CSV table of C-alpha atoms in Angstrom, one decimal:
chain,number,residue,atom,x,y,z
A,1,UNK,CA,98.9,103.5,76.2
A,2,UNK,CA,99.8,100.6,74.6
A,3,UNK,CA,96.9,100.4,72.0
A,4,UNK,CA,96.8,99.4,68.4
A,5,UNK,CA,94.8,102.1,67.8
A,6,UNK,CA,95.7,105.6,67.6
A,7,UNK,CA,93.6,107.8,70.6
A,8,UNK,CA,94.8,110.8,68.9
A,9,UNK,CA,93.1,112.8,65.7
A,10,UNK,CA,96.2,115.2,64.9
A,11,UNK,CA,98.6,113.5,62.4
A,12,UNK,CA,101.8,114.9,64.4
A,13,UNK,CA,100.2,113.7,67.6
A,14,UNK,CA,99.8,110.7,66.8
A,15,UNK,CA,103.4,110.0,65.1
A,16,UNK,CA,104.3,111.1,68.5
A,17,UNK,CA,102.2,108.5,70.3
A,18,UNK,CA,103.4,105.7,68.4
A,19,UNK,CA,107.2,106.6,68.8
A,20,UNK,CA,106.3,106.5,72.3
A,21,UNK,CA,104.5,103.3,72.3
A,22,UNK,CA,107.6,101.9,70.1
A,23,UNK,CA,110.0,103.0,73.1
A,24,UNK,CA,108.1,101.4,75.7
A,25,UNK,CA,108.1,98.2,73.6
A,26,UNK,CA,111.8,98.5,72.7
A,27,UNK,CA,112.3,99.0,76.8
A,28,UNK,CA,110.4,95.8,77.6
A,29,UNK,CA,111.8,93.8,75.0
A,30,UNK,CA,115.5,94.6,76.3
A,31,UNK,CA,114.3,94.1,79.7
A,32,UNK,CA,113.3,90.0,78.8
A,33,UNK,CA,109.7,90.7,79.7
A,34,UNK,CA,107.7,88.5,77.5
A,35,UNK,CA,105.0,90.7,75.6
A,36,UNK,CA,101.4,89.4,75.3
A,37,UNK,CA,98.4,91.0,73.1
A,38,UNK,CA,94.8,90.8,74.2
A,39,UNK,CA,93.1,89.4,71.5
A,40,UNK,CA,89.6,90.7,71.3
């Protein structure tokens, strides 16, 4: 879920996907997990 790029084609869909991926984040961050990005 957690991907920097969008998996969905519709617009809507995919304002929806990153408001979900920005609740996850905000959930983590409040939790003290430290958040790490794969770096291809």
């Amino acid at each position: 879920m957690l991907s920097p790029k969008l998996t969905l084609r519709n617009y809507n869909d995919q304002v929806s996907e990153e408001l979900a991926n920005v609740k996850v984040m905000n959930k983590v961050l409040r939790l003290g997990i430290p958040v790490r990005q794969q770096i291809n």
